[in-house]
PDB file of C-alpha atoms in Angstrom:
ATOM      1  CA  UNK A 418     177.327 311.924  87.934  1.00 75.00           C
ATOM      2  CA  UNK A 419     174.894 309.471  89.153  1.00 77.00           C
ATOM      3  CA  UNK A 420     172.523 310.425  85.973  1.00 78.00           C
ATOM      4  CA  UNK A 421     175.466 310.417  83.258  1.00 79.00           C
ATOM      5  CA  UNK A 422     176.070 306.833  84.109  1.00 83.00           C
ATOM      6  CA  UNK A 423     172.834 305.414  84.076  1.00 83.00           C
ATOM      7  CA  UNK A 424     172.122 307.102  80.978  1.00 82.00           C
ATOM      8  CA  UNK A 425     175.731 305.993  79.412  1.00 78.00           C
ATOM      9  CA  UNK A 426     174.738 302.183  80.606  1.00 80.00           C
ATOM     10  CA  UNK A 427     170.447 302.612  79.435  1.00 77.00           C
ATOM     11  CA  UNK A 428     172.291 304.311  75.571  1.00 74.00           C
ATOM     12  CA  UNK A 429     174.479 301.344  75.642  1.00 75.00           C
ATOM     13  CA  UNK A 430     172.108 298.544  76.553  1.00 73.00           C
ATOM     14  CA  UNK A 431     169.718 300.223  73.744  1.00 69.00           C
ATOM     15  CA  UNK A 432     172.366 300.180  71.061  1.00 68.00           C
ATOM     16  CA  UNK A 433     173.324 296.784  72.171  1.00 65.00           C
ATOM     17  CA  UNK A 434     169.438 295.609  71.880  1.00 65.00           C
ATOM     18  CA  UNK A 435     169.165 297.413  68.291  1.00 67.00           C
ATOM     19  CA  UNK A 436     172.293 295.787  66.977  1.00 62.00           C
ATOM     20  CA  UNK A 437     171.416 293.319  63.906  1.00 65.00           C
ATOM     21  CA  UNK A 438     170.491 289.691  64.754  1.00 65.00           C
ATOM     22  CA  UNK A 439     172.890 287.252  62.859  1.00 68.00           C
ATOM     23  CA  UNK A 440     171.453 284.073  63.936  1.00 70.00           C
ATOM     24  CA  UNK A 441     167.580 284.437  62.585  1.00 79.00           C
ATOM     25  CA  UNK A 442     169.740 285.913  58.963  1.00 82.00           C
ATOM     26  CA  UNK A 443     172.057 282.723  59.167  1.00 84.00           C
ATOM     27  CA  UNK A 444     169.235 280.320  59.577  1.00 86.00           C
ATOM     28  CA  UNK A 445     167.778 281.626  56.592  1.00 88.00           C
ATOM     29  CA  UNK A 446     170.465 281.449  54.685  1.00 90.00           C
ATOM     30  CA  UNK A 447     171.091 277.786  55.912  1.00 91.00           C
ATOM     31  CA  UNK A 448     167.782 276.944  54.731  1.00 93.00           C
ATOM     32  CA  UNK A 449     168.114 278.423  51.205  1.00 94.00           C
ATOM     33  CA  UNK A 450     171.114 276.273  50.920  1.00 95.00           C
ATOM     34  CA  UNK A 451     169.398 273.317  51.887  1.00 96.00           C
ATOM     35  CA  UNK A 452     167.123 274.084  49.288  1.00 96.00           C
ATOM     36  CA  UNK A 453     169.276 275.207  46.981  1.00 96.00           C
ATOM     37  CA  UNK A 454     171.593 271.668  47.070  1.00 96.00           C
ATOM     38  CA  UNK A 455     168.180 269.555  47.342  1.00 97.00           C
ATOM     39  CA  UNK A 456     167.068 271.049  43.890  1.00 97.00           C
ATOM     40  CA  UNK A 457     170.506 270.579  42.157  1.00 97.00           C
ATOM     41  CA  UNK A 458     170.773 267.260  43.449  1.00 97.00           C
ATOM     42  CA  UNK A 459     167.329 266.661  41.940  1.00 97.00           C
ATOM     43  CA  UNK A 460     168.275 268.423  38.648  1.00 97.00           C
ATOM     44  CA  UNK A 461     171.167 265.798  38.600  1.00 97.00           C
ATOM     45  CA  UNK A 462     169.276 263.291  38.916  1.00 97.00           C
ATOM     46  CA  UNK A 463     166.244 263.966  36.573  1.00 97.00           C
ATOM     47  CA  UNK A 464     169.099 264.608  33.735  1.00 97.00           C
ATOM     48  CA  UNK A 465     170.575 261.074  34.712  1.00 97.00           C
ATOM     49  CA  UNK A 466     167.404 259.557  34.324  1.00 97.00           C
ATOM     50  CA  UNK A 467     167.125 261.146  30.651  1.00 97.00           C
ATOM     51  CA  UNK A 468     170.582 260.378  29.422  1.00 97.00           C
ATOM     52  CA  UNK A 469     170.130 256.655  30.843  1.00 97.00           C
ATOM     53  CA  UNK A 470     166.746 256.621  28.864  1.00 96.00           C
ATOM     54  CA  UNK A 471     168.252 257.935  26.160  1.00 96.00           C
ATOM     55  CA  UNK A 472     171.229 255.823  26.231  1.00 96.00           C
ATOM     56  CA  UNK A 473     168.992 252.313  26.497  1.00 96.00           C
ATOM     57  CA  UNK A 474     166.971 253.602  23.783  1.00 95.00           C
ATOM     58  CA  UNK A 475     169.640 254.079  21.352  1.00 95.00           C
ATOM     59  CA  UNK A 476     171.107 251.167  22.511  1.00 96.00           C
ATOM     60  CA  UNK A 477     168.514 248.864  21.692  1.00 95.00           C
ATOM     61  CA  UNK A 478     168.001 250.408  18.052  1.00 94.00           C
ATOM     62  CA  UNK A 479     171.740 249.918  17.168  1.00 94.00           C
ATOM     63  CA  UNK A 480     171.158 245.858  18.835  1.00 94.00           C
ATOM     64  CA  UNK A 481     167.638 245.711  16.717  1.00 93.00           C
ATOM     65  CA  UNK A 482     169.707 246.930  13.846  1.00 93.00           C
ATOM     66  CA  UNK A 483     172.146 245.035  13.972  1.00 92.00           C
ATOM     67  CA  UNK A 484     170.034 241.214  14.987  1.00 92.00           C
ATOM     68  CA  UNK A 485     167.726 242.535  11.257  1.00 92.00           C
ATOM     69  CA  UNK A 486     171.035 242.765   9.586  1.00 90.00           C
ATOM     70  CA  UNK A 487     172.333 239.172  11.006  1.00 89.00           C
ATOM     71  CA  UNK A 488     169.367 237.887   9.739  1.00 88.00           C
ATOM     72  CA  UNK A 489     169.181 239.271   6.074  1.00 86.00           C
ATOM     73  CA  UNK A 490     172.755 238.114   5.826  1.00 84.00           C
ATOM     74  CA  UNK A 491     171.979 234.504   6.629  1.00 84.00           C
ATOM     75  CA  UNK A 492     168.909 234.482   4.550  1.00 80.00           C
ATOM     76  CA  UNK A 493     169.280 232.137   1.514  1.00 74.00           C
ATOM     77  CA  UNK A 494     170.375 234.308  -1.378  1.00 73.00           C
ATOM     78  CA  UNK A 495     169.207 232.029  -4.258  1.00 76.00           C
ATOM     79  CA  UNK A 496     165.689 232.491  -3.987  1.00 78.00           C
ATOM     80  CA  UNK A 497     162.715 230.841  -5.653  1.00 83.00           C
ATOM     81  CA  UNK A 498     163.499 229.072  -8.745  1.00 83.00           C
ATOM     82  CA  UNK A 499     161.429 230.534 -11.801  1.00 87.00           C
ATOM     83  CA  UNK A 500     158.038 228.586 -12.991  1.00 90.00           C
ATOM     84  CA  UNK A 501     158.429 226.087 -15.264  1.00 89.00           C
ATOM     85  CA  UNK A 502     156.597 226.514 -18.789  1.00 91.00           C
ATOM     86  CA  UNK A 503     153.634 224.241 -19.629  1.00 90.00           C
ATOM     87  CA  UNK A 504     154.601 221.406 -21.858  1.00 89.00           C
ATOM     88  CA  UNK A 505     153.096 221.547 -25.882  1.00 90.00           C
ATOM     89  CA  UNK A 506     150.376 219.196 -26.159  1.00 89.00           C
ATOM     90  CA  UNK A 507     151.632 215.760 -27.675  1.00 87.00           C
ATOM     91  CA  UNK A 508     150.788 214.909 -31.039  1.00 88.00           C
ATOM     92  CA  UNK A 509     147.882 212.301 -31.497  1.00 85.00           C
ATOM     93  CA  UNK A 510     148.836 209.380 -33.657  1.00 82.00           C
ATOM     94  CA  UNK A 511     146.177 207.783 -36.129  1.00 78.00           C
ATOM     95  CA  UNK A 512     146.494 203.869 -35.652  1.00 73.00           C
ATOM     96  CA  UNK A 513     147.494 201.787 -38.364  1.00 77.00           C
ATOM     97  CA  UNK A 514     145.724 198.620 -37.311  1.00 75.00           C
ATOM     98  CA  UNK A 515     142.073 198.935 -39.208  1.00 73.00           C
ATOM     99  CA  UNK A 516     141.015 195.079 -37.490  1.00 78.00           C
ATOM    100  CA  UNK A 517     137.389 195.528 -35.662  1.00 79.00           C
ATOM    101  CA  UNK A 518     137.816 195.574 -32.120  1.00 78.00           C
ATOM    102  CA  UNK A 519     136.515 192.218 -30.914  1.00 79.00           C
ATOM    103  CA  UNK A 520     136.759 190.173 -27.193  1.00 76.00           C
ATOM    104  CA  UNK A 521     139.374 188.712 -26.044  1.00 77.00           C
ATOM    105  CA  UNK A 522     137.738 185.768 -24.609  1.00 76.00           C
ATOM    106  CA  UNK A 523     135.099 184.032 -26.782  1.00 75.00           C
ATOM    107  CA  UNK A 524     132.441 181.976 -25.067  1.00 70.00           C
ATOM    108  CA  UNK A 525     129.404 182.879 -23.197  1.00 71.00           C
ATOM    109  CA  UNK A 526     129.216 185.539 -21.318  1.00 67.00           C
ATOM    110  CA  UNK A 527     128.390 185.019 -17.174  1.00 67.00           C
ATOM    111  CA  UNK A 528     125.678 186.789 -16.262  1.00 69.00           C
ATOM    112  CA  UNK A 529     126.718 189.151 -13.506  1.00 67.00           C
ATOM    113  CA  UNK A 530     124.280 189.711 -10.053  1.00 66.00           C
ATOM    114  CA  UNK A 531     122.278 192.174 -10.059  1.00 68.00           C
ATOM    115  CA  UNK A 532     123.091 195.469  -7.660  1.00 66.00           C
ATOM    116  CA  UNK A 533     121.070 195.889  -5.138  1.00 66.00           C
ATOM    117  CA  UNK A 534     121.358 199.541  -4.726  1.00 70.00           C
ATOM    118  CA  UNK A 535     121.532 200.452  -8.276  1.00 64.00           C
ATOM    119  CA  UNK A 536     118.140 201.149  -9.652  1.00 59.00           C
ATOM    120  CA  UNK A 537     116.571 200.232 -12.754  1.00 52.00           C
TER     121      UNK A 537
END
């Protein structure tokens, strides 16, 4: 009787000792989702990143769009006025007077001094 219960106890304590370990499976699985959140929270934020790029960029297209548009409205519309033509050359005009040409002021003439940088 002795024998049947030390083998019932050793049988026991072995199926006991073979049994499946839940804690080294759950820290595992803990870790995965650690992993698992860290990667979706990076995902997240790398797609945030884009759209905010994205958004600035179109952004400042529809403001640079917009400033060119201001602009070309207040621009003065007129524009440069066209060249004017060249005149026609004026007609010369014989004069009637035939008198020689003579000085106005008779008398002797005053002689002038001579310049001293103008050569002979």
């Amino acid at each position: 009787m002795r024998l049947r219960i030390i083998i019932a106890i050793s049988l026991w304590s072995l199926l006991a000792g073979c049994g499946e370990d839940n804690r080294n499976k759950n820290a595992v699985e803990a870790v995965i989702d650690q992993e698992v959140a860290r990667r979706i929270q990076n995902y997240k934020q790398v797609r945030m990143d884009r759209c905010y790029e994205k958004a600035l960029e179109e952004a400042s297209r529809l403001a640079d769009s917009i400033l060119i548009l201001e602009a070309r409205l207040e621009r003065d519309t007129l524009g440069k006025p066209p060249k004017p033509e060249k005149p026609e050359k004026p007609e010369i005009k014989a004069v009637l007077d035939s008198t020689p040409i003579k000085p106005l002021l008779e008398g002797e003439k005053k002689s002038t001094p001579i310049d001293s940088l103008e050569k002979n």
